[in-house]
Coordinates of C-alpha atoms and ligand atoms in Angstrom, one line a residue:
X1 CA -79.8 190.8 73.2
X2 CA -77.7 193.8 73.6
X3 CA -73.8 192.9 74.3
X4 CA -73.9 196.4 76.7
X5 CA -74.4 194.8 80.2
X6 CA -75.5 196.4 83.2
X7 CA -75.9 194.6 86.4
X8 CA -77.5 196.8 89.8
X9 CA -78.0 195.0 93.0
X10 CA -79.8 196.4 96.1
X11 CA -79.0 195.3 99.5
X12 CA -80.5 191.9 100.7
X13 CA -82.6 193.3 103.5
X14 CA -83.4 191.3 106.7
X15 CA -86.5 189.6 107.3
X16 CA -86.6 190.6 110.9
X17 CA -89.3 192.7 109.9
X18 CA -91.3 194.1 106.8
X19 CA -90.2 196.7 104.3
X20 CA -90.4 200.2 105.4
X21 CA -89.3 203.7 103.3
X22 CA -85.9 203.3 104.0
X23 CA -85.3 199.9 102.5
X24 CA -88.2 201.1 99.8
X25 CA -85.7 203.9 98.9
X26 CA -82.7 202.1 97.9
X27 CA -84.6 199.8 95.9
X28 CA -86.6 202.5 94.1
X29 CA -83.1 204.6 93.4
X30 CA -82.0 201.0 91.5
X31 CA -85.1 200.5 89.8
X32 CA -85.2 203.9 88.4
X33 CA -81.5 203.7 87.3
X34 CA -82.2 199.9 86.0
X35 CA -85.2 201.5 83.9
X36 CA -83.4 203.8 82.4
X37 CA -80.3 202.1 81.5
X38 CA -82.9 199.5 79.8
X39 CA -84.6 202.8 77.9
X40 CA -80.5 203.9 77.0
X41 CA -80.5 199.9 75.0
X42 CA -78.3 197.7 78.0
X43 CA -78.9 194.4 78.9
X44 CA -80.2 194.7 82.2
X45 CA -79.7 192.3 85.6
X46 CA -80.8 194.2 88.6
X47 CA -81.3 191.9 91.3
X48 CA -82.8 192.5 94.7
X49 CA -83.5 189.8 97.6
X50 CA -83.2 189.0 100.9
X51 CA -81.4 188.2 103.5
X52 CA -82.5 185.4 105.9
X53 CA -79.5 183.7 107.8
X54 CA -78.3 184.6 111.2
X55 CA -78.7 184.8 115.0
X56 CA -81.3 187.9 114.6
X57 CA -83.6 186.7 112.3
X58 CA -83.5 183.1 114.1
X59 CA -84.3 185.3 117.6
X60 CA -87.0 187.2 115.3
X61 CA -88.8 183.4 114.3
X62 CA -88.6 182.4 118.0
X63 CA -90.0 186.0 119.5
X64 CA -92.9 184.8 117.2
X65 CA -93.0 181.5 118.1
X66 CA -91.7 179.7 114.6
X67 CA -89.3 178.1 113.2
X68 CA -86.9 180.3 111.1
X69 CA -87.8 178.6 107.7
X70 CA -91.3 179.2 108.6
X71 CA -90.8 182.7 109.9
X72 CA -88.5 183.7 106.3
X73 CA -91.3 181.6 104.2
X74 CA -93.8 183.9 105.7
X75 CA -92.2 187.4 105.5
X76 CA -90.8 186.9 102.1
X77 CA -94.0 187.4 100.2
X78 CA -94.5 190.2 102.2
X79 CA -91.1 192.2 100.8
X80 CA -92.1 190.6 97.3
X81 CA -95.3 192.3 97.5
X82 CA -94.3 195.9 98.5
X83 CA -91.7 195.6 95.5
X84 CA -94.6 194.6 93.3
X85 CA -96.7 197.8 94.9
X86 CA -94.1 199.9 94.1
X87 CA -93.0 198.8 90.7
X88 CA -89.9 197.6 91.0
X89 CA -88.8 195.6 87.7
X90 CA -86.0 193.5 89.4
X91 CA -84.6 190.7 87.5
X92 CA -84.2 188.4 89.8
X93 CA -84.7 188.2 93.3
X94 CA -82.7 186.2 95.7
X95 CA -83.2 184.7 98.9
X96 CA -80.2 183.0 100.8
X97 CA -82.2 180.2 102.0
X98 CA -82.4 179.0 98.3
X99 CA -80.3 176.0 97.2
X100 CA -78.8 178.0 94.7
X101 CA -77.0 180.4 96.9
X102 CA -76.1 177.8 99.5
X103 CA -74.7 176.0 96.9
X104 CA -72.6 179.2 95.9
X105 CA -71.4 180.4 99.3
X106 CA -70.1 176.6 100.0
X107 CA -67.9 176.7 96.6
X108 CA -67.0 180.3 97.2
X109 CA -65.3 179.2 101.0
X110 CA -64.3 175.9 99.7
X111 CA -62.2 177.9 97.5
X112 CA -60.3 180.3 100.1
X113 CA -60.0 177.3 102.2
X114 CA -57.7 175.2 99.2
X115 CA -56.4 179.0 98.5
X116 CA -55.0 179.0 101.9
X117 CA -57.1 182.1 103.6
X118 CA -58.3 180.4 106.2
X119 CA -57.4 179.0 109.4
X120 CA -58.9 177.9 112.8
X121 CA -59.1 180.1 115.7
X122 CA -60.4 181.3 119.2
X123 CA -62.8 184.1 119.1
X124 CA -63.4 186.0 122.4
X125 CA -64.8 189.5 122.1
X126 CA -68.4 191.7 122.0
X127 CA -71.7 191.0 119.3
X128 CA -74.1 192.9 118.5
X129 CA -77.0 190.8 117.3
X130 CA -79.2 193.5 115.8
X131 CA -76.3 194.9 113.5
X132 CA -74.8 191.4 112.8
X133 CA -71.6 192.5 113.8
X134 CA -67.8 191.5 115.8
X135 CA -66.8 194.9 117.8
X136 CA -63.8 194.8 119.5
X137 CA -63.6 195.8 123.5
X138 CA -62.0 199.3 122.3
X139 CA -64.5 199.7 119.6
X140 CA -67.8 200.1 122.2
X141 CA -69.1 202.8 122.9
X142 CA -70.1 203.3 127.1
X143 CA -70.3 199.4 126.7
X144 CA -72.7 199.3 123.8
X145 CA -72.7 199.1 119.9
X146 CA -71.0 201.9 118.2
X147 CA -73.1 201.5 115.5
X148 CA -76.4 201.4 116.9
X149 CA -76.2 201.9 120.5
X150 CA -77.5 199.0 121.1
X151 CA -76.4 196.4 123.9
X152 CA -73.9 193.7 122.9
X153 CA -73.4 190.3 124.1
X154 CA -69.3 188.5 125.0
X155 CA -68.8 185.8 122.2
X156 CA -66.4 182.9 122.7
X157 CA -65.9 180.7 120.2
X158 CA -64.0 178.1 118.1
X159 CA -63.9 179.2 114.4
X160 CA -62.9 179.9 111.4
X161 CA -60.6 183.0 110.1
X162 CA -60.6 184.5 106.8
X163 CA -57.1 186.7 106.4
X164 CA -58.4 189.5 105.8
X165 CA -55.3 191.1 108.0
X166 CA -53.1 190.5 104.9
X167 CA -55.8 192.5 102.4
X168 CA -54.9 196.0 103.9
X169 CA -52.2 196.7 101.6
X170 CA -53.8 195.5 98.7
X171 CA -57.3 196.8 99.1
X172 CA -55.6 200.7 99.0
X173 CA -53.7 199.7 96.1
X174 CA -57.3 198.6 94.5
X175 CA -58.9 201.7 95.9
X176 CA -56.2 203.9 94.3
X177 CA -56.2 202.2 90.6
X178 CA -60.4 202.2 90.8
X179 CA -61.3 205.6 92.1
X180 CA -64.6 205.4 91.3
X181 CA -64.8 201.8 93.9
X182 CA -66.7 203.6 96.6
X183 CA -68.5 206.5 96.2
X184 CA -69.4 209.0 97.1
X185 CA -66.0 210.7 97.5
X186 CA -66.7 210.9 101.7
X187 CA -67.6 207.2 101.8
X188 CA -64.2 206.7 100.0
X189 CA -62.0 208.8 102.4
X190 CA -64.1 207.3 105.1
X191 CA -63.0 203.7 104.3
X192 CA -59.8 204.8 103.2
X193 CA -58.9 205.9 106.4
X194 CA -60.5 202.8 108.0
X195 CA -58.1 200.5 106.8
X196 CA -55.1 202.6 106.8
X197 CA -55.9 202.0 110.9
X198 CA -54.9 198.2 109.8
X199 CA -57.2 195.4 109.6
X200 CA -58.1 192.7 111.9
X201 CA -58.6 188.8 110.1
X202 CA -62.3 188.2 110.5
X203 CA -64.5 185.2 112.1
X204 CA -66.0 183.8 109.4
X205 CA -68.3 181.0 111.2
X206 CA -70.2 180.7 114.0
X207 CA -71.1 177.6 116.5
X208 CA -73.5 178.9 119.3
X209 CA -76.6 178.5 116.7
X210 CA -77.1 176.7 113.2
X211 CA -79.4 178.8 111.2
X212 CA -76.9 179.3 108.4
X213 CA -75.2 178.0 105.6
X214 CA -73.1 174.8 107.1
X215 CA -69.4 175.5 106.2
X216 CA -68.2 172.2 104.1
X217 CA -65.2 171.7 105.6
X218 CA -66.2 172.4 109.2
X219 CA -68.2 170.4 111.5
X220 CA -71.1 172.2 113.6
X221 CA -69.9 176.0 111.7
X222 CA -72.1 177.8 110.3
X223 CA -71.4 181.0 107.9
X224 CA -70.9 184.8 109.9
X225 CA -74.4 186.0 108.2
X226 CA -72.6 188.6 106.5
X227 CA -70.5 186.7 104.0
X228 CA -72.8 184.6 103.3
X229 CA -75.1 187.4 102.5
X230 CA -73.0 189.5 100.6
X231 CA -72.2 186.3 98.7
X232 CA -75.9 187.1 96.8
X233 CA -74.9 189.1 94.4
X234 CA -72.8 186.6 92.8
X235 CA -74.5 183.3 93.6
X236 CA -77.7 185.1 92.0
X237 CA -75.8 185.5 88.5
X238 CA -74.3 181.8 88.8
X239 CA -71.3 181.4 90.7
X240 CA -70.4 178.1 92.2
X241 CA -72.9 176.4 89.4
X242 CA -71.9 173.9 87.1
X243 CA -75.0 174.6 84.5
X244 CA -73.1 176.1 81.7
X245 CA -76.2 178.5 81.5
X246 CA -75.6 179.7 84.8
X247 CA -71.5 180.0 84.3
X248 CA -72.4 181.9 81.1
X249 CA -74.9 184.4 83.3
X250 CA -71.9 185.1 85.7
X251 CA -69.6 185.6 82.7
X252 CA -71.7 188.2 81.2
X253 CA -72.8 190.3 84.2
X254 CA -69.7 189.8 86.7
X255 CA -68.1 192.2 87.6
X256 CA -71.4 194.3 89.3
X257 CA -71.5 198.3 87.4
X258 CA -73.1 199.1 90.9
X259 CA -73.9 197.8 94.2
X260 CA -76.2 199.8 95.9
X261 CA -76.1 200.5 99.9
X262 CA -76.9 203.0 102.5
X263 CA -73.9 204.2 104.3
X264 CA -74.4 201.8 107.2
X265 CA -73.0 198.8 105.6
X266 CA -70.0 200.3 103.9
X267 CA -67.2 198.7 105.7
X268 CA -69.0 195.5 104.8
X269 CA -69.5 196.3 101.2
X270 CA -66.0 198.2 100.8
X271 CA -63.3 196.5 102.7
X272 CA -64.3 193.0 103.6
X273 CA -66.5 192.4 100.3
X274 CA -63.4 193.3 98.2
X275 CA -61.0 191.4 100.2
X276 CA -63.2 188.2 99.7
X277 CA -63.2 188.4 96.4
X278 CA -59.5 189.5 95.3
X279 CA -59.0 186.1 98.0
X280 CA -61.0 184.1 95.7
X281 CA -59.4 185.7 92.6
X282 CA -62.8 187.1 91.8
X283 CA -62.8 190.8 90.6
X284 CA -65.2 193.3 93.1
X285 CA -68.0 195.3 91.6
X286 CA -67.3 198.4 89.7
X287 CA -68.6 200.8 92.1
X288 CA -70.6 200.5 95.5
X289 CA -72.9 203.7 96.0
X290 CA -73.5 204.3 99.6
X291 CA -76.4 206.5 100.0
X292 CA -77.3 208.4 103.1
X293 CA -80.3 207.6 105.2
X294 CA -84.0 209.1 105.4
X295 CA -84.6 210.9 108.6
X296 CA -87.7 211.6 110.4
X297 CA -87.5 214.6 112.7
X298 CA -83.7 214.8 112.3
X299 CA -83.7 211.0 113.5
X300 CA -82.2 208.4 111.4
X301 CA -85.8 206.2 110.6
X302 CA -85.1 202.4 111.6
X303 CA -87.2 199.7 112.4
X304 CA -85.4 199.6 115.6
X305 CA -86.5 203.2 116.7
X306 CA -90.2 202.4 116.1
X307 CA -90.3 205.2 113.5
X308 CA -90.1 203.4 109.9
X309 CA -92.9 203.7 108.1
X310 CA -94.2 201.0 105.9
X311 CA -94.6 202.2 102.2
X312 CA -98.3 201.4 101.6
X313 CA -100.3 204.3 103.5
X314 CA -98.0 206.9 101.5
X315 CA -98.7 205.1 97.8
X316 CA -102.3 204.8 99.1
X317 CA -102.3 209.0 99.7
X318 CA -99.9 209.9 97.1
X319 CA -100.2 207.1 94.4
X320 CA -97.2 204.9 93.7
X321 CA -95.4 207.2 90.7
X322 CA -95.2 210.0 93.0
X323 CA -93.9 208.2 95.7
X324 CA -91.0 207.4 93.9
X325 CA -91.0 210.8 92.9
X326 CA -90.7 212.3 96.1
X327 CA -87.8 210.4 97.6
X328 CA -85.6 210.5 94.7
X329 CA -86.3 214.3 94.0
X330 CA -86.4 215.5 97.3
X331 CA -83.8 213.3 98.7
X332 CA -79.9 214.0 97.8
X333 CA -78.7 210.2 96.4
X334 CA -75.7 210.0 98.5
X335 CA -76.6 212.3 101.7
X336 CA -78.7 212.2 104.7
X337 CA -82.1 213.8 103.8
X338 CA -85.4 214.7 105.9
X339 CA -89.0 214.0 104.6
X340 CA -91.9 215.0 105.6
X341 CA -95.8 214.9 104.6
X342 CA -95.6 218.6 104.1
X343 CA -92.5 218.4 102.0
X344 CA -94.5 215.5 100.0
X345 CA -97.4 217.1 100.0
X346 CA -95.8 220.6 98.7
X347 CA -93.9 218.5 95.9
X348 CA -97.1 216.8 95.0
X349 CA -99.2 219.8 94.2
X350 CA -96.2 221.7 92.7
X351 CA -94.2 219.5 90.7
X352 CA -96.5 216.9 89.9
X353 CA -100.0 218.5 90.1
X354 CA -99.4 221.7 88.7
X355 CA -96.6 221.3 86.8
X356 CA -96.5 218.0 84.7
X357 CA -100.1 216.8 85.1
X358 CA -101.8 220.5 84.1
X359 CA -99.7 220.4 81.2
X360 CA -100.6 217.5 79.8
X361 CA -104.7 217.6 81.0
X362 CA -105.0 221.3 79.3
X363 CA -102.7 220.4 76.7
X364 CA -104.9 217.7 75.3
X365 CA -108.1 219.0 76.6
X366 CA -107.4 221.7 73.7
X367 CA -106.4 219.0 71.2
X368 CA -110.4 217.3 72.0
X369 CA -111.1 221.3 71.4
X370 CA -109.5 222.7 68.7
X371 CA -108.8 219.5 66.6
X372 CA -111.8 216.7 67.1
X373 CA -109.2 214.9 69.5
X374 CA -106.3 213.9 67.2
X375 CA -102.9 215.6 66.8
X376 CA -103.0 218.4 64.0
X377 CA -101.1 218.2 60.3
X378 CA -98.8 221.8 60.9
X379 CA -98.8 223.2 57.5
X380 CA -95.6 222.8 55.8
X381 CA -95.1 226.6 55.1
X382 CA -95.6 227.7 58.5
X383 CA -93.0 228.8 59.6
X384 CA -90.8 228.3 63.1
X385 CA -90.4 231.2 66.1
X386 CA -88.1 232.3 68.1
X387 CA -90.1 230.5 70.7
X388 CA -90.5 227.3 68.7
X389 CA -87.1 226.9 68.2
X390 CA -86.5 227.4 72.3
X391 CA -88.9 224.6 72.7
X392 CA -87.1 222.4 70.9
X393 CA -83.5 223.3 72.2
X394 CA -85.2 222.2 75.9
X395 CA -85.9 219.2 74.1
X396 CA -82.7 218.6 72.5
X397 CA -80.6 219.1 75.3
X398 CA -82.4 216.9 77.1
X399 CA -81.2 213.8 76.3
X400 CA -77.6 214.8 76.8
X401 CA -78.2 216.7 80.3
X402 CA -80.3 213.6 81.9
X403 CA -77.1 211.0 80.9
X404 CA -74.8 213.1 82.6
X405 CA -76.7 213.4 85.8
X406 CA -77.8 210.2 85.5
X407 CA -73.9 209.3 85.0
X408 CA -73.6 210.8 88.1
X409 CA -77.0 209.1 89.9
X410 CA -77.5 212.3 90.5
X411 CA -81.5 211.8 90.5
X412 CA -82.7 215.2 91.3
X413 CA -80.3 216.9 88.4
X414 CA -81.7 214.5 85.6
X415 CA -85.6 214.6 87.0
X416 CA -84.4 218.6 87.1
X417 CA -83.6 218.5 83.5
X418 CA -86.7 216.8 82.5
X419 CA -88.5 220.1 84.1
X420 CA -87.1 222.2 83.1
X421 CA -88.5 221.1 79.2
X422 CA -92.1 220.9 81.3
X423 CA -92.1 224.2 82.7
X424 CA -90.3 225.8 78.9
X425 CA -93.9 223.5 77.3
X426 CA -96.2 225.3 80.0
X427 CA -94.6 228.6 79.8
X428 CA -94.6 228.5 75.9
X429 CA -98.4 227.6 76.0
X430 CA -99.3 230.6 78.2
X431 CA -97.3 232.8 75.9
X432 CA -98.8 231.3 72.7
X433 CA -102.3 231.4 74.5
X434 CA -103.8 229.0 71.7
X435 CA -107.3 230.0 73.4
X436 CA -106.3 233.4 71.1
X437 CA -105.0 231.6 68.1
X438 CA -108.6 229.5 68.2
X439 CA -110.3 232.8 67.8
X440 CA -109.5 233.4 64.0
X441 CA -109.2 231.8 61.4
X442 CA -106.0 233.5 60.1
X443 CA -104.2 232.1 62.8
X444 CA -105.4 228.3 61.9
X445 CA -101.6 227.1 61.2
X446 CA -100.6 228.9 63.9
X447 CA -102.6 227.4 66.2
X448 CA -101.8 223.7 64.7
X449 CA -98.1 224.2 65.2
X450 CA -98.2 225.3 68.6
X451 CA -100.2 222.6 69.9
X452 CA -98.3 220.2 67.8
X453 CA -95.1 221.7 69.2
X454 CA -96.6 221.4 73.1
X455 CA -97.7 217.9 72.4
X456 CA -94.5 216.7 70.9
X457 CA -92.8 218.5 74.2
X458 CA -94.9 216.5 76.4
X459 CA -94.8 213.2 74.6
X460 CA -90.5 213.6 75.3
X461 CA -90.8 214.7 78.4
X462 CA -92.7 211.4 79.1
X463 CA -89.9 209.6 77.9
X464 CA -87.3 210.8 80.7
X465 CA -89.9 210.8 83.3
X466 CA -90.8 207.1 82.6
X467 CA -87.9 205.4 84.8
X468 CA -89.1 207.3 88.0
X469 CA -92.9 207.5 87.6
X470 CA -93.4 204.3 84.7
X471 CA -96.7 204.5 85.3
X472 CA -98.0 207.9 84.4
X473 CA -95.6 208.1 81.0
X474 CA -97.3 205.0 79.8
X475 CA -100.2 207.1 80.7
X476 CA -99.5 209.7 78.7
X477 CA -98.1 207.9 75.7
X478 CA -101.3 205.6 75.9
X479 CA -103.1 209.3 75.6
X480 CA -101.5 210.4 72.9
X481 CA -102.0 207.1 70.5
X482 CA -98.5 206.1 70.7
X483 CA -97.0 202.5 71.7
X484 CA -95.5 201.2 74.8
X485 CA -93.2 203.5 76.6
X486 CA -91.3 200.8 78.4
X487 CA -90.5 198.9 75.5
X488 CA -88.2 201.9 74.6
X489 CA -84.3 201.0 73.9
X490 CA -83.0 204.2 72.6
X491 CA -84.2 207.1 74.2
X492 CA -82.1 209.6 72.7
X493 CA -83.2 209.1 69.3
X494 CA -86.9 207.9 70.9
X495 CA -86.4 212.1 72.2
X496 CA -85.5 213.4 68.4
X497 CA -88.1 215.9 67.6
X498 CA -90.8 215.6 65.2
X499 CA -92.0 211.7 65.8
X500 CA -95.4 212.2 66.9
X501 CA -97.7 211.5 63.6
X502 CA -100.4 213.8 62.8
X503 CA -103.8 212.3 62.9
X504 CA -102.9 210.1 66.0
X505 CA -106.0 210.2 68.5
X506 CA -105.7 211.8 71.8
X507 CA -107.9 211.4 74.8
X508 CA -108.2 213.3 77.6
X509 CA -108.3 211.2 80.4
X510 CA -109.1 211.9 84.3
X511 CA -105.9 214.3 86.3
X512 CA -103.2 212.5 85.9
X513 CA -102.2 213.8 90.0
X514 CA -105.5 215.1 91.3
X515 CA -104.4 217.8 93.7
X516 CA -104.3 217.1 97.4
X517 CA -105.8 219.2 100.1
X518 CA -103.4 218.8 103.7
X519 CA -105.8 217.8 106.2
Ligands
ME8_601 O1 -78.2 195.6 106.5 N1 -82.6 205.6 105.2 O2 -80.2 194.7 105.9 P1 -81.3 195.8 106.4 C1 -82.1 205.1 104.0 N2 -79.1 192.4 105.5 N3 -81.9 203.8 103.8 C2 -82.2 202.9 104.7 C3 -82.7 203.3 106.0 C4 -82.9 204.7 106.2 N4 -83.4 205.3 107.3 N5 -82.9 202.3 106.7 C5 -82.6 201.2 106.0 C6 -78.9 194.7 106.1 N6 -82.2 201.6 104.8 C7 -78.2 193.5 105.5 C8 -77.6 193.8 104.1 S1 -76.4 193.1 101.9 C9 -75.3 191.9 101.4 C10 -76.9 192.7 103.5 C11 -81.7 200.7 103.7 O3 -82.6 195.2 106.3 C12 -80.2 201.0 103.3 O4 -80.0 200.5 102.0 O5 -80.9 196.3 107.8 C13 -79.5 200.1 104.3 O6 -78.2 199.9 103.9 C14 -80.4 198.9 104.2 O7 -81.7 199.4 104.1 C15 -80.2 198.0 105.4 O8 -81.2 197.0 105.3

């Protein structure tokens, strides 16, 4: 096992309601960035789950006339499933009605309460349900959630305070020493300026309901849903166990290199996440990555406005690499971005269809032409072009240009960089024209190198395409006679020119992305 760890968590979503293509998005931007830090050799944990506590999901069960465990029991699967459609490699996937993170998130307040972070106190003030959130009177906006707009209902309660009043100070200094905590650089000014306002101490239990974790040292409390939810990503790796396997899990993966959000949870993730753990003398995640949301029709898409779409009719159009293909590519990681059928449909035929997939079907089609179907010997004395040698420099750069931008999950710049060494491969075929090299005899080793050359182009280019479309490098390495793509653990030297052995057989194989014709 490789001692480099990486460890990449999605939100845990809610279970009010299936998965749609937002919470499809922020799991496909991990997966691809779990996949390729597995290709670069670390020893990934990317964990995904769900989140099935609190007043909305137990209003969702009763709406549908069930139970809540019933109700989570039967919408689980359904989240599991989309994640399997989609091919999402998670490590682990966590669901807070498990015994394992109830167990975690009673140690984890246990321990603030003999720390001394929390007391008892009187909560009077506005709810909203749907957000799982405490607004203040001052905070609502014409009397309704500023966050969602949605109406809010007056809570009073007995319960139980976590300090987080006393973490203002602190969490800047944190912020300041870790610049790259929150990012990207709005989010951080954003939160920044949040708690310079000064910081309220939180509820931290509820009584009016019970479907939570029970606090251990409260009768009748239940957790607030949201720290026991973000609780998951440590509970997941082991904390609060006393298997030494489990302690050992949390030792090697703790602290987080990335947890993953859209910039709606922020303030959860940056100032009262944070502030939990420098209270339980944990250290926070490396980095939280708050990405901007998908908008339909300049509309934010939600499952509250009725316009999320569920991810199944698009990977039944499309296929289920170049759905993933779309949203990262298309979609700034880190801004607010539209989508559209055209703009899926134009990215299909361009990128995918015309681009990568023509390449590789005429590519080998001329290999099952020209040389009985396997890849040609290039005579040792023939020698290299101008245009051989530009080839390769796409090549080489590659693997250098994809970390950085990859550094940076900055998905379009490293899927950019992988095309730009598929549109040097089909530009250097149309200017080689093999079809003219095939013609004489003369031009035999000629004609052996530049197919060799193409193939070798395409067979690297597979390799940096495989953590956002897995399914159609396989594919291609499958095509060319070579082993299993996934299994790679060192791209860049995976990427060093020249590996693909002569005489390996080649098939052709249907369009790897058929075109598609907009109704
Ligand atoms: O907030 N565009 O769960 P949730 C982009 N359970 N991303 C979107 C999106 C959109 N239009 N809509 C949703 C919760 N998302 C809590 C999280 S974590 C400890 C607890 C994505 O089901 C995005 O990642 O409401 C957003 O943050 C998340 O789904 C919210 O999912």
């Amino acid at each position: 096992m490789s001692d480099r760890t990486f460890y990449v968590t999605t939100p845990i979503y809610y279970v009010n309601a299936e998965p749609h293509l937002g919470t499809a998005y922020t799991t496909i931007a991990a997966d691809a960035l779990a996949r390729y830090r597995r290709m670069t050799g670390y020893d990934v944990m990317f964990l995904t789950g769900l989140d099935e506590h609190g007043q909305k999901i137990a209003q969702a069960a009763e709406e549908n006339g069930m139970d809540p465990q019933s109700w989570v029991d039967a919408i689980a699967p359904k989240f599991k499933a989309a994640w399997e459609m989609l091919d999402i490699s998670n490590d682990d996937f966590i669901r807070t009605t498990e015994e394992r993170h109830k167990r975690g998130v009673q140690a984890f307040w246990t321990s603030l309460h003999d720390r001394g972070y929390l007391y008892r106190g009187h909560y009077e003030g506005w709810y909203c349900v749907p957000d799982e959130t405490f607004w203040t009177e001052e905070q609502l906006e014409d009397g309704k959630c500023p966050q969602c707009g949605r109406d809010v209902e007056f809570l009073r309660e007995d319960n139980w305070f976590f300090k987080l009043s006393e973490f203002g100070q602190p969490l800047l200094d944190f912020y300041e020493a870790h610049p790259d905590f929150i990012q990207p650089e709005t989010r951080r000014n954003e939160v920044i300026s949040f708690v310079n306002q000064g910081l309220k101490d939180l509820s931290i239990s509820r009584t009016n309901f019970t479907w939570g974790v029970p606090l251990p040292f409260a009768e009748n409390h239940v957790t607030y849903v949201w720290i026991d939810a973000l609780l998951n990503y440590i509970t997941a790796i082991g904390y609060g166990s006393d298997d030494p396997a489990e302690k050992a899990k949390f030792e090697r993966y703790w602290p987080a290199d990335y947890n993953f959000v859209g910039k709606d949870i922020i303030r959860f993730h940056c100032v009262i996440w944070p502030a939990m753990l420098m209270a339980a003398g944990v250290e926070p995640p490396k980095s939280v990555f708050a990405h901007g949301f998908l908008l339909t029709k300049g509309e934010k898409m939600s499952k509250s406005k009725g316009n999320a779409q569920t991810p199944a009719s698009l990977v039944e159009r499309f296929g289920v690499d170049a759905y993933r293909y779309y949203f990262l590519r298309d979609v700034t990681f880190g801004q607010d971005g539209s989508i559209s059928m055209e703009s899926m449909v134009q990215r299909y035929n361009g990128d995918l269809a015309n681009d990568w997939g023509n390449l590789c079907s005429r590519l080998f089609n001329m290999v099952g032409k020209y040389f009985d179907g396997v890849v040609p010997e290039v005579p040792a004395d023939e020698a290299e072009t101008d245009e051989d040698a530009t080839l390769k420099a796409f090549a080489g750069f590659l693997p250098e240009k994809y970390e950085a931008a990859m550094a940076r999950l900055d998905y379009i710049g490293a899927l950019e960089a992988a095309w730009d060494l598929i549109k040097d491969a089909n530009r250097y075929i149309e200017n080689q024209a093999p079809w003219n090299l095939a013609k004489s005899e003369d031009t035999a080793g000629r004609l052996a190198a530049v197919i060799y050359n193409a193939l070798e182009a395409v067979r690297i280019a597979a390799l940096f395409t495989a953590p956002v479309m897995p399914n159609t490098s396989a594919e291609v390495w499958t095509r060319l006679g070579l082993g299993d793509i996934i299994a790679t653990t060192d791209i860049a030297s995976s990427a060093v020119w020249g590996q693909l052995p002569a005489g390996s057989p080649v098939s052709k194989g249907d369009p790897l992305f058929p075109r598609i014709y907009e109704d």
